[in-house]
Coordinates of N, CA, C and O in Angstrom, one line a residue:
M1 N 50.3 7.3 -44.9 CA 49.3 7.7 -44.7 C 48.1 7.3 -45.0 O 46.9 7.6 -44.1
S2 N 47.8 7.1 -46.5 CA 46.8 6.7 -46.6 C 46.2 5.0 -45.4 O 45.2 4.8 -45.6
K3 N 47.2 4.2 -45.1 CA 46.9 3.2 -44.4 C 46.4 3.6 -42.9 O 45.4 3.2 -42.2
S4 N 47.1 4.9 -42.6 CA 46.7 5.6 -41.4 C 45.5 5.8 -41.6 O 44.6 5.7 -40.3
L5 N 44.9 6.3 -42.6 CA 43.3 7.3 -42.8 C 42.6 5.7 -42.8 O 41.5 6.0 -42.3
T6 N 42.6 4.8 -43.3 CA 42.1 3.9 -43.5 C 41.8 2.9 -42.2 O 40.8 2.7 -41.9
S7 N 43.0 3.2 -41.5 CA 42.7 2.4 -40.2 C 41.9 3.5 -39.2 O 41.0 2.5 -38.3
R8 N 41.9 4.5 -39.0 CA 41.2 5.9 -38.2 C 39.9 5.4 -38.9 O 38.6 5.2 -38.1
R9 N 39.6 5.5 -39.9 CA 38.1 4.9 -40.6 C 37.5 3.8 -40.1 O 36.2 4.0 -39.2
L10 N 38.3 2.5 -40.0 CA 38.1 1.7 -39.8 C 37.4 1.1 -38.1 O 36.5 1.1 -38.0
T11 N 38.2 1.9 -37.4 CA 38.4 2.1 -36.2 C 37.1 2.9 -35.7 O 36.2 2.3 -35.0
A12 N 36.4 3.9 -36.3 CA 35.8 4.9 -36.4 C 34.1 4.3 -36.4 O 33.1 4.3 -35.9
A13 N 34.1 3.3 -37.4 CA 32.9 2.7 -38.1 C 32.8 1.2 -36.9 O 31.4 1.2 -36.4
V14 N 33.9 1.1 -36.3 CA 33.7 -0.5 -35.6 C 33.2 0.2 -34.3 O 32.3 -0.1 -33.7
L15 N 33.7 1.8 -34.0 CA 32.8 2.1 -32.2 C 31.5 2.7 -33.0 O 30.8 2.6 -31.8
T16 N 31.4 3.3 -33.7 CA 29.7 3.5 -33.9 C 29.3 2.5 -34.1 O 27.9 2.3 -33.6
V17 N 29.3 1.2 -34.9 CA 28.6 0.1 -34.5 C 28.4 -0.5 -33.2 O 27.3 -1.0 -32.6
G18 N 29.5 -0.3 -32.7 CA 29.4 -0.7 -31.2 C 28.4 0.3 -30.0 O 27.1 -0.2 -29.3
A19 N 28.5 1.2 -30.3 CA 27.6 2.5 -29.6 C 26.2 2.3 -29.8 O 25.1 2.4 -29.2
L20 N 25.8 1.9 -31.4 CA 24.7 1.4 -31.7 C 24.0 0.6 -31.3 O 22.8 0.4 -30.7
T21 N 24.8 -0.5 -31.1 CA 24.1 -1.6 -30.7 C 24.1 -1.6 -28.9 O 23.1 -2.5 -28.6
A22 N 24.7 -0.8 -28.5 CA 24.6 -0.4 -27.2 C 23.1 0.1 -27.0 O 22.3 -0.2 -25.8
A23 N 23.2 1.1 -27.8 CA 22.0 2.0 -27.4 C 20.5 1.1 -27.7 O 19.6 1.8 -27.2
L24 N 20.4 0.5 -28.9 CA 19.4 -0.7 -28.9 C 19.1 -1.4 -27.9 O 18.4 -1.8 -27.7
A25 N 20.3 -2.1 -27.1 CA 20.2 -3.2 -26.2 C 19.4 -2.4 -25.0 O 18.7 -3.2 -24.2
V26 N 19.7 -1.1 -24.4 CA 19.1 -0.7 -23.4 C 17.7 -0.7 -23.5 O 16.7 -1.0 -22.4
P27 N 17.1 -0.1 -24.4 CA 15.7 -0.1 -24.5 C 15.2 -1.4 -24.2 O 13.6 -2.1 -23.8
A28 N 15.6 -2.7 -24.8 CA 15.4 -4.0 -24.4 C 15.2 -4.6 -23.2 O 14.4 -5.4 -22.4
S29 N 16.3 -4.1 -22.6 CA 16.4 -4.5 -20.9 C 15.2 -3.7 -20.4 O 14.7 -4.4 -19.1
A30 N 15.1 -2.6 -20.7 CA 13.8 -1.7 -19.8 C 12.9 -2.0 -20.4 O 12.1 -1.8 -18.9
A31 N 12.6 -2.6 -21.3 CA 11.3 -3.0 -21.6 C 10.9 -4.3 -20.9 O 9.3 -4.5 -20.3
D32 N 12.0 -4.6 -20.4 CA 11.3 -6.1 -19.7 C 11.3 -5.9 -17.9 O 10.9 -6.5 -17.7
H33 N 11.7 -4.8 -17.8 CA 11.9 -4.2 -16.2 C 9.9 -3.8 -15.7 O 9.6 -3.2 -16.5
R34 N 9.5 -4.5 -14.7 CA 8.2 -4.4 -14.1 C 8.4 -3.7 -13.3 O 9.2 -4.1 -12.2
P35 N 7.3 -2.7 -12.4 CA 7.4 -1.9 -11.8 C 7.3 -3.2 -10.3 O 6.4 -4.0 -10.0
K36 N 8.0 -2.9 -9.4 CA 8.1 -3.8 -8.1 C 7.0 -3.3 -7.2 O 6.7 -2.5 -7.1
R37 N 6.1 -4.6 -6.6 CA 5.4 -4.2 -5.7 C 5.8 -3.6 -4.5 O 6.8 -4.2 -4.1
P38 N 5.0 -2.6 -3.7 CA 5.5 -2.1 -2.4 C 5.8 -3.7 -1.4 O 5.1 -4.5 -1.5
N39 N 6.7 -3.1 -0.6 CA 6.8 -4.2 0.4 C 5.2 -4.3 1.3 O 5.0 -5.6 1.4
V40 N 4.7 -3.2 1.7 CA 3.5 -3.4 2.7 C 2.7 -2.3 2.1 O 3.0 -1.5 1.5
E41 N 1.4 -2.6 1.4 CA 0.7 -2.3 1.1 C -1.0 -2.5 0.9 O -1.5 -2.9 2.0
I42 N -1.5 -1.5 1.2 CA -3.3 -1.4 1.3 C -3.8 -2.1 0.2 O -3.6 -1.7 -1.0
S43 N -4.0 -3.3 0.6 CA -4.5 -4.1 -1.0 C -5.9 -3.9 -1.3 O -6.4 -4.3 -2.3
R44 N -7.0 -3.6 -0.3 CA -8.5 -4.0 -0.8 C -9.1 -3.0 0.8 O -8.2 -2.8 1.8
V45 N -9.8 -2.3 0.3 CA -11.1 -1.4 1.1 C -12.5 -1.5 0.8 O -13.0 -1.4 -0.2
Q46 N -13.1 -2.3 2.4 CA -14.5 -2.7 1.9 C -14.9 -1.0 2.8 O -15.3 -1.0 4.1
Y47 N -15.2 0.0 2.0 CA -15.7 1.0 2.7 C -17.3 1.4 3.2 O -17.3 2.2 3.6
D48 N -18.0 0.5 2.5 CA -19.3 1.0 2.7 C -19.3 -0.9 2.8 O -20.0 -1.6 2.0
S49 N -20.1 -1.0 4.2 CA -20.4 -2.4 4.7 C -21.6 -2.5 4.1 O -22.9 -1.6 3.6
P50 N -22.1 -3.9 3.8 CA -23.2 -4.5 3.0 C -24.1 -4.3 3.5 O -24.0 -4.6 5.0
G51 N -25.2 -3.9 3.3 CA -26.1 -4.0 3.9 C -26.9 -2.6 4.5 O -26.3 -1.8 4.3
R52 N -27.8 -2.5 5.4 CA -27.9 -1.0 6.0 C -26.8 -0.9 7.3 O -26.5 -1.4 7.6
D53 N -26.7 0.4 7.1 CA -25.8 1.0 8.0 C -26.5 1.6 9.4 O -26.8 2.3 9.7
D54 N -26.6 0.4 9.8 CA -27.1 0.8 11.4 C -26.8 0.3 12.5 O -27.1 0.4 14.0
H55 N -25.4 0.8 12.3 CA -24.2 0.9 13.8 C -24.2 -0.1 14.3 O -23.9 0.1 15.7
S56 N -25.1 -1.1 14.1 CA -24.1 -2.8 14.8 C -23.1 -3.0 15.1 O -22.2 -2.4 13.2
N57 N -22.5 -3.7 15.7 CA -21.1 -4.4 15.6 C -21.0 -5.1 14.2 O -20.0 -4.9 13.6
R58 N -21.8 -5.7 13.9 CA -22.0 -6.6 12.9 C -21.6 -5.9 11.4 O -20.8 -6.0 11.0
S59 N -22.5 -4.8 11.4 CA -22.5 -3.6 10.1 C -21.3 -3.2 10.4 O -20.2 -2.8 9.6
L60 N -20.7 -2.5 11.5 CA -19.2 -2.0 11.5 C -18.1 -2.6 11.0 O -16.9 -2.3 10.8
N61 N -18.2 -4.3 11.6 CA -16.7 -5.1 11.1 C -16.8 -5.4 9.9 O -16.3 -6.0 9.4
K62 N -17.9 -5.1 9.3 CA -18.0 -5.3 7.6 C -17.5 -4.2 6.6 O -17.3 -3.9 5.8
E63 N -16.8 -3.2 7.6 CA -16.3 -2.0 7.1 C -14.7 -2.5 7.3 O -14.6 -2.4 8.6
W64 N -13.7 -2.6 6.3 CA -12.3 -2.7 6.7 C -11.4 -2.4 5.5 O -11.4 -2.0 4.6
V65 N -10.5 -2.3 6.1 CA -9.1 -2.0 5.1 C -8.4 -3.0 5.3 O -7.9 -4.0 6.5
E66 N -7.6 -3.7 4.4 CA -6.5 -4.8 4.5 C -5.2 -4.4 4.0 O -5.0 -3.6 3.0
I67 N -4.0 -4.8 4.8 CA -3.2 -4.4 4.4 C -2.1 -5.6 4.5 O -2.5 -6.7 4.7
T68 N -1.5 -5.7 3.5 CA -0.7 -7.3 3.1 C 0.8 -7.0 2.9 O 1.2 -5.8 2.4
N69 N 1.4 -7.6 3.4 CA 3.0 -8.1 3.6 C 3.4 -8.7 2.4 O 3.2 -9.8 2.2
N70 N 4.2 -8.2 1.1 CA 4.7 -8.9 0.1 C 5.5 -9.7 -0.2 O 6.0 -10.0 -0.9
T71 N 6.3 -8.8 1.2 CA 7.6 -10.0 1.0 C 7.5 -11.0 1.9 O 6.7 -11.7 2.4
R72 N 8.6 -11.8 2.1 CA 8.9 -13.3 2.7 C 9.0 -13.3 4.1 O 8.9 -14.1 4.8
H73 N 9.3 -11.9 4.6 CA 10.4 -11.5 5.5 C 8.6 -11.4 6.9 O 8.1 -10.3 6.1
A74 N 8.6 -11.5 8.0 CA 7.5 -10.4 8.8 C 7.8 -9.2 8.9 O 9.1 -9.0 9.1
V75 N 7.0 -8.3 9.4 CA 7.1 -6.8 9.4 C 6.4 -6.7 10.6 O 5.5 -6.9 11.0
N76 N 7.1 -5.6 11.7 CA 6.5 -5.4 12.7 C 5.9 -4.3 12.6 O 6.5 -3.3 12.1
L77 N 4.8 -4.3 12.6 CA 3.7 -2.7 12.5 C 3.1 -2.3 13.7 O 2.3 -1.6 13.5
N78 N 4.1 -2.3 14.7 CA 4.0 -1.6 15.8 C 4.3 -0.4 16.1 O 4.9 0.2 15.4
V79 N 3.2 0.7 16.3 CA 3.1 2.1 16.3 C 2.5 2.5 14.7 O 2.9 3.7 14.6
W80 N 2.8 1.5 14.1 CA 2.0 2.2 12.5 C 0.6 2.6 12.5 O 0.1 2.4 13.5
T81 N 0.4 3.2 11.8 CA -1.2 3.9 11.7 C -2.0 3.6 10.1 O -1.0 3.8 9.2
L82 N -3.0 3.6 10.6 CA -3.9 3.8 9.7 C -4.8 4.7 9.6 O -5.7 4.8 10.7
K83 N -5.0 6.1 8.8 CA -5.7 7.0 9.2 C -6.7 7.2 8.4 O -6.0 7.0 6.6
S84 N -7.9 8.0 8.2 CA -9.0 8.6 7.4 C -8.2 10.1 6.7 O -8.2 10.6 7.6
E85 N -9.2 10.5 5.8 CA -9.3 11.9 5.5 C -9.6 12.5 6.6 O -9.0 14.1 6.7
D86 N -10.8 12.4 7.4 CA -11.1 13.1 8.9 C -10.4 12.7 10.2 O -10.9 13.3 11.0
G87 N -9.6 12.3 9.5 CA -8.5 12.1 11.0 C -8.7 11.1 12.1 O -8.2 10.6 13.1
H88 N -9.6 9.8 11.4 CA -9.7 8.5 12.3 C -8.8 8.1 12.0 O -8.5 7.6 11.2
T89 N -7.8 7.4 13.4 CA -6.7 7.0 13.3 C -6.7 5.4 14.0 O -7.2 5.5 15.3
Y90 N -5.9 4.7 13.7 CA -5.7 3.5 14.3 C -4.4 3.0 14.2 O -3.5 3.5 13.2
K91 N -3.6 2.7 15.4 CA -2.6 2.7 15.5 C -2.6 1.0 16.3 O -2.9 0.7 16.9
F92 N -1.7 0.4 15.2 CA -1.3 -1.0 15.3 C -0.6 -0.9 16.7 O 0.4 -0.1 16.9
R93 N -0.9 -1.8 17.9 CA -0.2 -2.3 19.0 C 0.3 -3.4 19.1 O 0.1 -4.9 18.9
H94 N 1.0 -3.4 18.8 CA 2.4 -5.1 19.0 C 1.9 -6.0 18.4 O 1.5 -7.4 18.2
Y95 N 1.7 -5.7 17.0 CA 1.3 -6.7 15.8 C 2.7 -7.0 14.9 O 2.7 -6.0 14.6
R96 N 2.7 -8.2 14.5 CA 3.6 -8.6 13.8 C 3.0 -9.0 12.4 O 2.3 -10.7 12.4
L97 N 2.9 -8.7 11.1 CA 2.7 -9.2 10.5 C 3.5 -10.5 9.5 O 4.4 -10.0 8.9
D98 N 3.2 -11.3 9.3 CA 4.0 -12.5 8.6 C 4.3 -12.2 7.1 O 3.4 -11.3 6.9
G99 N 5.5 -12.7 6.6 CA 5.6 -12.8 5.4 C 4.8 -12.8 4.3 O 3.5 -14.3 4.7
R100 N 4.4 -12.3 3.4 CA 3.0 -12.9 2.7 C 2.0 -13.0 3.1 O 1.0 -14.5 2.7
A101 N 1.7 -12.1 4.2 CA 0.6 -12.6 4.7 C -1.0 -11.3 4.5 O -0.1 -10.1 4.1
T102 N -1.8 -11.5 5.0 CA -2.7 -9.7 5.2 C -3.2 -10.0 6.3 O -3.9 -11.0 6.9
V103 N -3.7 -9.1 6.8 CA -4.3 -8.3 7.7 C -5.7 -7.5 7.6 O -5.5 -6.7 7.0
R104 N -6.8 -7.8 8.2 CA -7.7 -7.1 8.1 C -8.0 -6.3 9.3 O -8.7 -6.9 10.3
V105 N -8.0 -4.9 8.8 CA -8.4 -4.2 10.2 C -9.9 -3.8 10.1 O -10.5 -2.7 9.0
H106 N -10.6 -4.3 11.0 CA -12.3 -4.1 11.1 C -12.5 -2.5 11.8 O -11.8 -2.2 12.8
T107 N -13.6 -1.8 11.4 CA -13.6 -0.7 12.3 C -14.5 -0.8 13.5 O -14.0 -0.3 15.0
G108 N -14.9 -2.3 13.7 CA -16.0 -2.3 15.2 C -15.1 -2.8 16.2 O -14.1 -3.1 15.7
Q109 N -16.2 -3.5 17.3 CA -14.9 -4.3 18.0 C -15.1 -5.8 17.8 O -16.0 -6.7 17.1
G110 N -13.9 -6.2 18.7 CA -13.6 -7.6 18.6 C -12.6 -8.3 18.8 O -11.7 -7.6 19.6
R111 N -12.0 -9.0 19.1 CA -11.0 -9.8 19.3 C -9.7 -10.0 18.4 O -10.1 -10.7 17.4
D112 N -8.8 -9.2 18.7 CA -7.5 -9.5 17.5 C -7.2 -10.9 17.2 O -6.8 -11.7 18.6
T113 N -6.9 -11.4 16.5 CA -6.2 -12.3 15.5 C -5.0 -12.4 14.6 O -4.8 -11.1 14.8
R114 N -4.3 -13.4 14.1 CA -3.3 -12.8 13.1 C -3.9 -12.4 12.3 O -3.4 -11.8 11.1
R115 N -5.0 -12.6 11.7 CA -5.5 -12.4 10.5 C -6.7 -11.1 10.4 O -7.1 -10.4 9.5
D116 N -7.3 -10.7 11.2 CA -8.1 -9.7 12.0 C -7.6 -9.0 13.1 O -7.7 -9.4 14.4
V117 N -7.7 -7.6 13.1 CA -7.7 -6.5 14.1 C -8.8 -5.4 14.3 O -9.7 -5.6 13.0
F118 N -9.1 -5.2 15.3 CA -10.4 -4.3 15.7 C -9.9 -3.0 16.0 O -9.5 -2.9 16.7
Q119 N -10.6 -1.9 15.2 CA -10.6 -0.6 16.2 C -11.3 -0.5 16.8 O -11.1 0.9 17.9
D120 N -12.2 -0.9 17.9 CA -13.2 -1.0 18.5 C -13.8 0.5 18.5 O -14.2 0.8 19.6
R121 N -14.2 0.7 17.4 CA -15.0 2.0 17.3 C -16.4 1.7 17.6 O -17.1 0.5 17.3
R122 N -17.3 2.6 17.7 CA -18.9 2.5 17.8 C -19.5 3.6 16.8 O -20.8 3.5 16.4
D123 N -18.7 3.8 16.0 CA -19.4 4.4 14.5 C -18.2 4.2 13.3 O -17.0 3.9 13.5
Y124 N -18.8 4.6 12.1 CA -18.4 3.9 10.7 C -17.2 5.0 10.5 O -17.2 6.1 11.2
V125 N -15.9 4.8 10.1 CA -14.5 5.7 10.1 C -14.8 5.9 8.6 O -14.5 7.0 8.1
W126 N -14.8 5.1 7.4 CA -14.7 5.3 6.0 C -15.5 6.2 5.3 O -17.2 5.5 5.6
D127 N -15.9 6.7 5.0 CA -16.9 7.5 3.9 C -17.7 7.0 2.6 O -16.5 6.5 2.1
N128 N -18.2 6.7 2.4 CA -19.1 5.9 1.3 C -18.6 6.5 0.0 O -18.7 5.7 -0.8
R129 N -18.7 7.8 0.2 CA -19.1 8.5 -1.2 C -17.4 9.0 -1.6 O -17.2 8.8 -3.0
S130 N -16.5 9.1 -0.7 CA -15.2 9.4 -1.1 C -14.4 9.8 0.6 O -14.7 10.1 1.5
D131 N -13.2 9.2 0.4 CA -11.9 9.1 1.3 C -10.9 8.7 0.6 O -10.6 8.0 -0.3
T132 N -9.7 8.8 1.4 CA -8.5 8.4 1.2 C -8.0 7.5 2.7 O -8.2 7.6 3.8
A133 N -7.3 6.2 2.5 CA -6.9 5.7 3.3 C -5.8 5.6 3.2 O -4.9 5.5 2.7
T134 N -4.9 6.1 4.4 CA -3.6 6.2 4.3 C -2.7 5.5 5.8 O -2.7 5.4 7.0
L135 N -1.5 4.8 5.0 CA -0.9 3.7 6.0 C 0.5 4.5 6.1 O 1.2 4.8 5.3
R136 N 1.0 4.8 7.6 CA 2.1 5.4 7.9 C 3.1 4.4 8.7 O 2.4 3.7 9.4
N137 N 4.0 4.0 8.8 CA 5.3 3.7 9.5 C 5.3 4.2 10.8 O 5.1 5.6 11.2
D138 N 6.3 3.3 11.5 CA 6.5 4.1 12.7 C 7.3 5.1 13.3 O 7.3 5.5 14.0
H139 N 7.9 5.4 12.2 CA 8.6 6.9 11.8 C 7.6 7.7 11.3 O 8.4 9.2 10.5
R140 N 6.6 7.7 10.8 CA 5.4 8.4 10.6 C 5.5 8.7 8.9 O 5.1 9.6 8.0
R141 N 6.4 7.8 8.4 CA 6.5 8.2 6.9 C 5.2 7.4 5.7 O 4.8 6.3 6.0
F142 N 5.2 7.8 4.9 CA 4.2 7.2 3.9 C 4.7 6.3 3.4 O 5.8 5.8 3.2
V143 N 4.0 4.9 3.6 CA 3.6 3.8 3.1 C 2.9 3.4 1.9 O 3.4 3.3 0.9
D144 N 1.3 3.6 2.0 CA 0.9 3.8 0.8 C -0.3 4.3 1.4 O -1.0 4.3 2.6
D145 N -1.6 4.6 0.2 CA -2.6 5.1 0.4 C -3.5 4.6 -0.5 O -2.9 4.1 -1.8
K146 N -5.1 4.4 -0.4 CA -5.7 4.2 -1.3 C -7.0 4.6 -1.4 O -7.6 5.4 0.0
S147 N -7.3 5.3 -2.2 CA -8.6 6.2 -2.7 C -10.0 6.7 -3.4 O -9.5 5.2 -4.3
W148 N -10.8 6.5 -2.9 CA -11.9 6.2 -3.9 C -12.8 7.5 -3.8 O -13.0 8.6 -2.8
G149 N -13.9 7.5 -4.9 CA -14.5 8.7 -5.0 C -13.7 9.9 -5.2 O -13.0 9.9 -5.4
H150 N -14.4 10.9 -5.5 CA -13.6 12.3 -5.5 C -13.3 13.0 -3.9 O -13.3 13.8 -3.6
H151 N -12.1 12.0 -3.7 CA -11.5 12.6 -2.6 C -10.9 14.1 -2.5 O -10.5 14.6 -3.4
R152 N -10.7 14.4 -1.0 CA -10.7 15.9 -1.2 C -9.3 16.2 -1.2 O -8.9 17.4 -1.8
H153 N -8.6 15.6 -0.8 CA -6.9 16.1 -0.8 C -6.5 15.6 -1.6 O -5.2 15.9 -2.2
G154 N -6.4 14.5 -2.3 CA -5.9 14.0 -3.5 C -4.7 13.2 -3.4 O -3.6 13.8 -3.2
G155 N -4.7 12.1 -2.9 CA -3.2 11.3 -2.7 C -2.6 11.4 -1.5 O -3.3 11.6 -0.7
R156 N -1.3 11.7 -1.9 CA -0.4 11.4 -0.2 C -0.4 12.6 0.5 O -0.2 13.8 -0.3
H157 N -0.8 12.1 2.0 CA -0.6 13.7 2.9 C 0.2 12.9 3.8 O 0.4 12.3 4.0

């Protein structure tokens, strides 16, 4: 019986050491985990066009939002929307954002290119004091948002 008791105690000690080792290893691997960047994100917003707000096309086009594709693969942004808190909505039409690329969505009028698209508006979209730019995909699902100032709705909407 004493050999059996010793054997059980030794087995219990080995199992305890194994469990402690596994428990200590989990936090170390969790500490190495970094949050993943979103596939497509609102990377920058210039909500207050530099200079005087004189409603000129030049001034309107200095107000913009940048959308970045962080993946290696192109993303079809057709029918995706970019919306302000006041409901101003820009809908992407027949636009494909290349992998690791950024497109700048300008408020004013212009000719769309691979790097710049234009909302063709004659008035400012983004509030200089506070607003939220929200990006949704073609299924109206939330993708990303950027807020500044004391935005009214606070975060995702």
